[in-house]
Amino acid sequence: MWRKGSSEGSDRFEYLQTLVTEFQDTDSEEAKEQVLANLANFAYDPKNMEYLRTLQVTDLFLDMLTEENENFVEFGMGGLCNLSMDPECKDIILQSGGISLVTNCLSSRREETVLSAITTLMNLTTPSSRSEITDPAILQCMLRFSLSESPRLRNLATVFLQDCCSEEQVQIQSEAEKCWSVGQRGPAGQFTWKIREETIFPIKC
Amino acid sequence: VDGHVAVHPHRKYEVYKHHEQRKVCISRPKYREGRKAKAVKVYTINLESRYLMVQGVPAIGVMTELIQLCALYGVVEEYRPLDEYPAEDFTEVYLVKFQKLTSARAAKRHIDEKSFYGGVLHVCYVPEYETVEDTRLKLQDRRRYIMRAAQNKANEEPTTSNTAEKIISRHDQMPNNDDTGETSNISHYSSFPLLPLPPQEHYYHGYKNQYGTIPTEDKMGTLHNATICTKQQPVQSLSFSQTSSERERGTEHRLTPNQAPAVRFVPRTTHLENRKRKMEEAAEHSLTVSGKNEPLIGPKLPEPPKLDMDDESLNTTVSLIRNAMKQVEAVPDVKPVEKKMKPRRRI
């Protein structure tokens, strides 16, 4: 795909711009999915970060997180997972209120979407965003993932708990989790997780 | 190892969705068509892994060959057959753990869908075999790599508002990522392996030194010659330094006159010219030294074995016939042999 044009940066930029334009103009869901996947994969290469930022693809991906089409959500989340590795993109995502949008993806029933969301949250962790990202509701979620039967989910959630949270936070949360898992999901007024135990998240408390 | 696995042996080899080969997408418009037909799929670091699963290996005892093939792309730390993993009839499934993610990436790119002893291999990442530490390191490496890429860019490029300029300089200032172990992410889309460089001739080194720092045309008026010019890179202006990643992508070189391509192509005619010259020198040399007039062509062929026919008269006949044949051969071309042999050696 790269080789279609010359390797001139401007060509690359134009190509990406064409993709974004097609995404905006087309009415075909299928074409949108393809372009979205393309853009998300382009976000893997650090060379494209700046172009994608310029084209506001960060916002495009964030928009996808609230779509009904699950492919849109998965690809958009994948794109954010790739982009959020870049410090500048990270700032843009944080400024656009990305944390809550990404957090919502933790309850997706697609494992790939959940994994992208966890990695993105880790990438978004900064001294100032840490408190929001280690919110008790998210911790609770991660604790459950860390007991999941899926090794990938288990591993990634474990890394999150070990690297992004303090030990006390985890301790407190797992105590609380023990109480909650008996009855309901969480205390009234708190974020409620649409967790589907029967699919991938067994509760072993 | 894992308690859970021990308790549920039937779940040990779960077939995850990402193991499946997805259907390729056939509805892409021309401008979005890649070289290879591919499925609509998004790759993230979560999906990648230094653990690969190779399916479709013919069950004919070719494990060693498979691992040798894998080892072409990097150090293999561990491997084993996944006997319980559901496999097609007469095929086996293997788990291969590379030392580095980049090796696994290269191996996957090159081995997937290749035929192997009559079977077609399907290679996929199997991150579910990672340990927590594997996963952590994988993410850390990736973050570090992206960070470095961003820093390199920021250091070398004072912010300008001109997009076009930015784009170009940016492209040229890709980090030299040889050491990060992250080189091949760029090559997600490249589909063939790098060939080793052609062997260099001594004569050529002279040529290189002579012209090494001048990244311009050669005598033939072309930029294409096949010396690696890595050594001359520091001499050039920074903005035009080639990076390893670009070299890896091969076809993406921009051959503008004020820029030295990292890998140069030598036209075959130049090679031949050089070889001819060398040969002529060698021939002259041998002529003066040996004093004989026959050109030195190489190791002499072994003399025809002496036949022993177990009979005096038969032996005499054989030697007579041989002598006669030698004479017949020798007479017409005492001189032409010399001249004819030279062009032959050039090939």
XYZ file of C-alpha atoms in Angstrom:
552
model
C 0.000 0.000 0.000
C 2.841 2.325 0.879
C 4.396 1.766 -2.406
C 1.540 2.950 -4.434
C 2.834 6.459 -4.399
C 6.360 7.641 -3.998
C 7.684 7.768 -0.520
C 7.434 11.526 -0.370
C 5.969 12.579 2.914
C 3.526 14.823 1.169
C 2.249 11.910 -0.856
C 1.774 9.967 2.290
C -0.106 12.853 3.798
C -2.290 13.157 0.728
C -3.015 9.481 0.781
C -4.094 9.616 4.384
C -6.169 12.656 3.604
C -7.892 10.748 0.816
C -8.721 8.014 3.283
C -10.202 10.444 5.752
C -12.213 12.090 2.998
C -13.553 8.787 1.804
C -14.488 7.872 5.324
C -16.457 11.068 5.710
C -18.114 10.995 2.309
C -19.067 7.394 1.831
C -22.412 5.992 2.843
C -21.232 2.436 2.691
C -20.687 0.855 6.080
C -18.335 -1.627 4.534
C -16.134 1.031 2.981
C -16.102 2.883 6.285
C -14.953 -0.205 8.100
C -12.166 -0.787 5.614
C -10.952 2.793 5.731
C -11.155 2.854 9.481
C -9.079 -0.312 9.697
C -6.609 1.220 7.265
C -6.262 4.363 9.317
C -5.924 2.391 12.534
C -3.137 0.346 11.019
C -1.409 3.451 9.731
C -1.449 4.680 13.305
C 0.902 1.861 14.176
C 3.759 3.495 12.327
C 5.257 6.467 14.192
C 6.004 8.112 10.876
C 2.330 8.735 10.374
C 1.527 10.115 13.801
C 1.942 13.706 12.832
C -0.150 13.426 9.694
C -2.869 11.625 11.548
C -2.833 14.307 14.212
C -3.044 17.007 11.583
C -5.988 15.238 9.984
C -7.641 14.947 13.395
C -7.885 11.231 13.108
C -7.627 11.083 16.889
C -11.076 12.599 17.112
C -12.315 10.381 14.332
C -11.290 7.325 16.351
C -12.830 8.721 19.517
C -16.107 9.275 17.672
C -16.173 5.621 16.716
C -16.248 4.482 20.322
C -19.887 5.440 20.662
C -21.024 3.802 17.423
C -23.363 0.853 17.438
C -21.454 -1.069 14.825
C -19.059 -3.186 16.862
C -16.474 -3.213 14.116
C -16.343 0.566 14.224
C -15.748 0.414 17.944
C -13.091 -2.285 17.657
C -11.181 -0.549 14.890
C -11.486 2.878 16.451
C -10.288 1.504 19.766
C -7.429 -0.261 17.994
C -6.451 2.993 16.335
C -6.454 4.798 19.665
C -4.388 2.018 21.180
C -1.810 2.610 18.472
C -1.954 6.404 18.575
C -1.896 6.750 22.346
C 1.682 5.465 22.428
C 2.704 8.826 21.000
C 3.066 11.556 23.636
C 1.376 14.252 21.575
C -1.515 12.064 20.555
C -1.877 11.071 24.174
C -2.318 14.708 25.139
C -4.945 15.186 22.443
C -6.894 12.158 23.619
C -6.748 13.348 27.210
C -7.894 16.835 26.232
C -10.790 15.434 24.249
C -12.150 13.626 27.267
C -10.934 10.314 25.961
C -10.637 8.556 29.294
C -14.345 8.092 29.842
C -14.952 7.071 26.238
C -12.183 4.511 26.428
C -13.320 3.333 29.834
C -16.725 2.531 28.399
C -15.059 0.137 25.981
C -13.949 -2.006 28.901
C -17.435 -3.442 28.883
C -17.352 -4.461 25.266
C -17.966 -8.112 24.640
C -15.177 -8.241 22.114
C -11.914 -9.177 23.674
C -9.835 -7.229 21.163
C -11.739 -4.053 21.991
C -11.270 -4.578 25.721
C -7.568 -5.263 25.288
C -7.098 -2.119 23.228
C -8.949 -0.152 25.870
C -6.752 -1.440 28.701
C -3.546 -0.697 26.813
C -4.838 2.743 25.869
C -5.676 3.521 29.492
C -2.161 2.533 30.488
C -0.763 4.761 27.756
C -2.924 7.643 28.914
C -1.657 7.459 32.475
C 0.178 10.631 33.466
C 0.709 12.183 36.882
C -2.387 14.320 36.333
C -4.603 11.684 34.766
C -3.659 8.902 37.150
C -6.411 9.511 39.637
C -9.073 9.348 36.948
C -7.600 6.214 35.408
C -7.239 4.410 38.704
C -10.786 5.228 39.666
C -12.270 2.483 41.888
C -14.688 1.466 39.162
C -11.844 0.869 36.719
C -9.825 -0.963 39.355
C -12.749 -3.196 40.070
C -13.000 -3.990 36.422
C -9.301 -4.730 36.116
C -9.388 -6.986 39.136
C -11.995 -9.075 37.440
C -10.130 -9.146 34.200
C -7.073 -10.318 36.103
C -9.045 -13.417 37.009
C -10.374 -13.963 33.534
C -9.957 -17.247 31.767
C -8.446 -15.478 28.803
C -4.692 -15.345 29.315
C -4.297 -12.159 27.313
C -6.911 -10.318 29.326
C -5.548 -11.713 32.565
C -1.994 -10.678 31.743
C -2.835 -7.217 30.536
C -5.078 -6.448 33.499
C -2.372 -7.711 35.837
C 0.152 -5.402 34.233
C -2.305 -2.526 34.636
C -2.846 -3.267 38.316
C 0.850 -3.689 38.997
C 2.135 -0.758 36.983
C -0.557 1.888 37.134
C -1.939 1.456 40.602
C -0.474 1.514 44.060
C -0.597 -1.628 46.131
C -2.947 -0.053 48.643
C -5.367 0.866 45.897
C -5.481 -2.705 44.708
C -5.740 -4.006 48.238
C -8.662 -1.794 49.111
C -10.370 -2.580 45.881
C -10.076 -6.319 46.197
C -11.527 -6.147 49.698
C -14.427 -4.170 48.356
C -14.782 -6.542 45.440
C -15.241 -9.453 47.805
C -18.212 -7.794 49.374
C -19.769 -6.637 46.139
C -19.459 -9.832 44.230
C -21.779 -11.513 46.687
C -24.652 -9.235 45.950
C -24.512 -6.686 43.230
C -22.025 -5.099 40.967
C -21.240 -1.962 42.801
C -22.549 0.506 45.351
C -25.450 2.598 44.233
C -24.590 5.668 42.241
C -21.359 4.261 40.946
C -20.585 3.344 37.434
C -22.152 0.016 36.618
C -20.288 -2.410 34.484
C -22.067 -4.346 31.877
C -19.950 -7.369 32.463
C -21.048 -10.596 30.921
C -19.626 -13.278 33.096
C -20.978 -16.014 30.935
C -18.742 -15.007 28.065
C -15.308 -14.131 29.258
C -15.272 -12.778 32.769
C -15.844 -15.398 35.425
C -16.054 -14.089 38.921
C -13.955 -16.162 41.216
C -14.313 -14.244 44.439
C 2.449 -24.594 34.999
C -0.848 -22.879 35.276
C -3.327 -24.270 37.742
C -6.206 -23.389 35.551
C -4.758 -25.246 32.638
C -4.162 -28.301 34.750
C -7.731 -28.373 35.965
C -9.245 -27.968 32.531
C -7.038 -29.865 30.162
C -9.578 -29.627 27.390
C -9.200 -25.887 27.473
C -5.482 -25.918 27.191
C -5.487 -25.433 23.473
C -8.329 -23.125 23.033
C -8.763 -21.864 19.517
C -8.987 -18.116 19.763
C -10.544 -15.975 17.179
C -7.308 -14.308 16.244
C -5.854 -17.680 15.224
C -8.258 -17.951 12.382
C -7.351 -16.798 8.987
C -9.896 -14.164 8.177
C -11.439 -13.868 4.812
C -9.606 -11.493 2.585
C -11.397 -8.364 1.603
C -12.250 -8.182 -2.073
C -14.322 -5.042 -2.180
C -11.595 -2.448 -1.833
C -11.413 0.298 -4.408
C -8.259 0.430 -6.465
C -6.472 3.113 -4.503
C -6.784 1.190 -1.294
C -5.722 -2.117 -2.724
C -2.489 -3.416 -1.318
C -0.064 -5.819 -2.881
C -1.488 -8.738 -1.092
C -5.138 -9.428 -0.505
C -5.717 -8.898 3.167
C -8.511 -9.167 5.627
C -10.002 -6.139 7.325
C -8.179 -6.273 10.596
C -6.469 -3.838 12.923
C -3.088 -4.664 14.345
C -2.152 -3.395 17.751
C 0.685 -4.261 20.050
C -1.720 -6.508 21.958
C -2.085 -8.749 18.981
C 1.607 -9.025 18.309
C 3.852 -11.343 20.192
C 7.189 -13.070 20.095
C 5.228 -16.294 20.293
C 4.095 -17.663 16.959
C 1.915 -20.596 16.142
C 2.583 -22.373 12.879
C -0.251 -24.444 11.540
C -0.394 -26.687 8.525
C 3.015 -28.270 8.949
C 2.931 -31.606 7.095
C 3.189 -34.460 9.593
C 6.202 -36.014 7.948
C 8.840 -35.274 10.551
C 10.004 -31.879 9.356
C 10.194 -30.129 12.715
C 13.914 -29.493 12.341
C 13.395 -28.017 8.904
C 10.617 -25.800 10.211
C 12.736 -24.476 13.050
C 15.617 -23.899 10.682
C 13.298 -21.897 8.500
C 12.133 -19.857 11.481
C 15.689 -19.303 12.651
C 16.378 -17.429 9.439
C 14.461 -14.542 10.944
C 15.969 -14.452 14.399
C 16.905 -16.422 17.453
C 14.359 -19.073 18.386
C 14.291 -19.505 22.133
C 11.874 -22.377 22.370
C 9.670 -24.504 20.235
C 7.397 -27.454 20.620
C 4.628 -29.226 18.820
C 1.152 -28.447 20.079
C -0.125 -31.964 19.838
C -3.501 -31.315 21.387
C -4.249 -28.296 19.270
C -6.881 -29.104 16.671
C -5.074 -29.629 13.388
C -6.104 -30.629 9.943
C -5.469 -34.213 8.965
C -1.838 -35.126 8.384
C -0.614 -31.769 9.626
C 0.953 -30.590 12.845
C 0.871 -27.367 14.799
C 3.957 -25.840 16.379
C 4.609 -23.149 18.911
C 7.718 -21.092 18.256
C 9.035 -18.569 20.746
C 11.446 -16.023 19.366
C 13.845 -14.008 21.417
C 12.590 -10.778 19.923
C 9.258 -9.532 18.753
C 10.820 -8.162 15.584
C 12.056 -11.610 14.643
C 8.616 -13.079 15.138
C 7.185 -10.294 13.037
C 9.616 -10.930 10.205
C 9.072 -14.666 10.407
C 5.332 -14.274 10.298
C 5.506 -11.960 7.339
C 7.712 -14.264 5.367
C 6.511 -17.699 6.333
C 2.758 -17.195 6.458
C 0.995 -18.740 3.505
C 4.209 -20.163 2.138
C 4.274 -23.719 0.945
C 6.411 -26.023 2.992
C 6.988 -29.660 2.108
C 3.732 -29.806 0.267
C 1.646 -27.987 2.837
C 0.718 -24.350 3.152
C 1.748 -22.820 6.450
C -0.499 -20.547 8.419
C 1.351 -18.432 10.930
C -0.253 -16.308 13.607
C 0.807 -14.524 16.760
C -0.195 -16.283 19.943
C 0.071 -13.671 22.679
C -1.909 -15.934 24.998
C 1.317 -17.853 25.614
C 2.968 -14.746 27.029
C 3.688 -14.446 30.704
C 2.720 -11.263 32.543
C 6.340 -10.209 32.298
C 6.397 -10.856 28.548
C 3.355 -8.653 28.131
C 4.815 -5.922 30.299
C 8.110 -5.861 28.435
C 6.385 -5.917 25.089
C 4.400 -2.800 25.975
C 7.412 -1.074 27.478
C 9.500 -1.736 24.384
C 6.810 -0.416 22.148
C 6.312 2.742 24.201
C 10.019 3.367 24.328
C 10.310 2.947 20.613
C 7.493 5.385 19.848
C 8.882 7.796 22.404
C 12.274 7.711 20.762
C 10.747 8.208 17.343
C 8.893 11.266 18.624
C 11.958 12.660 20.371
C 14.204 12.212 17.390
C 11.713 14.071 15.331
C 11.350 16.859 17.858
C 15.099 17.269 18.230
C 15.866 17.489 14.606
C 12.949 19.513 13.487
C 12.253 22.948 14.894
C 8.535 23.522 14.554
C 7.610 25.153 11.321
C 4.184 25.925 10.096
C 4.834 24.823 6.575
C 3.277 21.419 6.300
C 4.975 20.358 3.147
C 8.395 21.127 4.535
C 7.615 19.410 7.739
C 6.443 16.364 5.999
C 9.531 15.971 3.954
C 12.056 16.589 6.648
C 10.111 14.399 8.964
C 10.236 11.582 6.580
C 13.938 11.829 6.320
C 14.503 11.979 9.997
C 13.093 8.678 10.936
C 14.997 7.339 13.859
C 17.671 4.863 13.140
C 15.881 2.040 14.792
C 18.288 -0.759 14.302
C 18.937 -1.066 17.964
C 15.418 -0.760 19.225
C 14.333 -4.020 17.825
C 11.425 -2.292 16.226
C 12.542 -1.990 12.684
C 10.047 -4.126 11.005
C 6.817 -2.516 11.997
C 7.274 -0.287 9.036
C 7.537 -3.253 6.857
C 4.169 -4.633 7.696
C 3.375 -4.059 4.132
C 6.519 -5.242 2.485
C 6.174 -8.694 1.196
C 9.552 -9.964 0.245
C 12.777 -10.556 2.089
C 15.874 -8.531 1.602
C 18.393 -10.255 -0.534
C 21.966 -10.215 0.598
C 24.136 -7.750 -1.211
C 26.140 -9.044 -4.132
C 29.714 -9.929 -3.279
C 31.995 -6.955 -3.584
C 35.077 -7.031 -5.672
C 38.333 -5.550 -4.547
C 38.446 -3.326 -7.492
C 35.278 -1.823 -6.309
C 36.598 -0.689 -2.989
C 38.965 1.565 -4.791
C 36.080 2.943 -6.673
C 34.131 3.511 -3.535
C 36.925 5.303 -1.759
C 37.479 7.452 -4.724
C 33.902 8.525 -4.983
C 32.714 7.662 -1.534
C 31.983 11.126 -0.296
C 30.530 12.458 -3.463
C 27.022 11.213 -3.743
C 26.688 12.007 -7.375
C 26.564 10.191 -10.612
C 29.118 7.628 -11.542
C 31.076 7.488 -14.755
C 28.178 5.937 -16.533
C 25.999 8.876 -15.645
C 23.859 6.909 -13.285
C 23.224 6.918 -9.582
C 22.909 3.192 -9.494
C 25.864 1.408 -8.065
C 25.827 -1.211 -5.437
C 28.097 -0.103 -2.660
C 26.731 0.416 0.794
C 27.450 3.970 1.607
C 26.747 3.864 5.307
C 30.177 5.189 6.058
C 29.653 8.303 4.105
C 26.441 9.198 5.812
C 27.881 11.500 8.433
C 29.473 13.523 5.709
C 26.207 14.370 4.120
C 23.790 16.905 5.376
C 21.606 15.483 8.088
C 18.383 16.110 6.371
C 19.198 13.673 3.694
C 20.584 10.856 5.731
C 19.029 7.595 4.875
C 17.724 5.423 7.596
C 17.803 1.759 8.015
C 14.068 1.570 7.900
C 14.033 3.179 4.548
C 16.672 0.860 3.369
C 14.587 -1.978 4.542
C 11.679 -0.881 2.495
C 13.897 -0.980 -0.491
C 11.651 0.295 -3.189
C 10.946 3.504 -1.423
C 14.220 5.152 -2.160
C 13.989 8.512 -3.656
C 16.869 8.937 -5.942
C 17.230 12.633 -6.133
C 20.568 13.896 -7.346
C 21.583 15.515 -4.081
C 20.984 12.480 -2.045
C 23.030 9.341 -1.727
C 21.038 6.194 -1.721
C 22.047 3.910 1.081
C 22.236 0.879 -1.094
C 23.454 1.410 -4.556
C 22.885 -0.709 -7.518
C 25.764 -1.613 -9.795
C 24.776 -2.167 -13.394
C 25.797 -5.541 -14.634
C 27.845 -4.068 -17.435
C 30.049 -2.278 -14.941
C 30.577 -5.492 -13.083
C 31.522 -7.245 -16.277
C 33.887 -4.477 -17.274
C 35.655 -4.738 -13.960
C 35.892 -8.445 -14.160
C 37.248 -8.321 -17.664
C 39.909 -5.868 -16.665
C 40.924 -7.976 -13.726
C 41.098 -11.003 -15.852
C 43.253 -9.364 -18.409
C 45.600 -8.209 -15.719
C 45.738 -11.674 -14.306
C 46.379 -13.130 -17.702
C 49.248 -10.754 -18.367
C 50.677 -11.514 -15.006
C 50.602 -15.219 -15.508
C 52.135 -14.828 -18.917
C 55.139 -12.942 -17.660
C 55.673 -15.050 -14.607
C 55.264 -18.503 -15.953
C 57.029 -17.773 -19.168
C 54.846 -20.302 -20.887
C 52.577 -19.212 -23.630
C 49.521 -21.094 -22.537
C 47.074 -19.003 -20.561
C 46.466 -20.038 -17.010
C 42.889 -21.038 -16.827
C 42.491 -22.645 -13.466
C 42.918 -25.993 -11.895
C 43.947 -28.476 -14.483
C 41.592 -31.251 -15.283
C 42.774 -34.602 -14.087
C 44.606 -36.618 -16.687
C 42.556 -39.343 -18.206
C 43.026 -42.424 -16.103
C 45.459 -44.884 -17.427
C 43.624 -47.881 -18.606
C 44.950 -51.272 -17.914
C 43.368 -53.755 -20.297
C 45.248 -56.682 -18.806
C 46.945 -57.282 -22.097
C 50.125 -55.844 -23.572
C 48.823 -55.432 -27.071
C 45.514 -53.935 -26.011
C 47.314 -51.405 -23.848
C 49.509 -50.458 -26.743
C 46.465 -49.983 -28.918
C 44.814 -47.750 -26.363
C 47.835 -45.498 -26.042
C 48.203 -45.335 -29.799
C 44.621 -44.279 -30.296
C 44.906 -41.694 -27.527
C 48.023 -40.196 -28.993
C 46.395 -40.031 -32.378
C 43.366 -38.277 -30.940
C 45.556 -35.759 -29.105
C 47.314 -34.906 -32.300
C 44.062 -34.468 -34.162
C 42.747 -32.204 -31.406
C 45.917 -30.189 -31.121
C 46.672 -29.423 -34.714
C 43.969 -26.986 -35.807
C 43.903 -24.651 -32.828
C 47.164 -24.036 -31.146
C 46.583 -20.312 -31.171
C 42.804 -19.997 -31.291
C 42.520 -21.790 -27.966
C 44.108 -18.869 -26.212
C 41.803 -16.334 -27.701
C 38.707 -18.347 -27.333
C 39.245 -19.137 -23.711
C 39.325 -15.556 -22.562
C 35.822 -14.532 -23.443
C 34.543 -17.744 -22.011
C 35.883 -16.913 -18.592
C 34.019 -13.685 -18.450
C 30.669 -15.284 -18.184
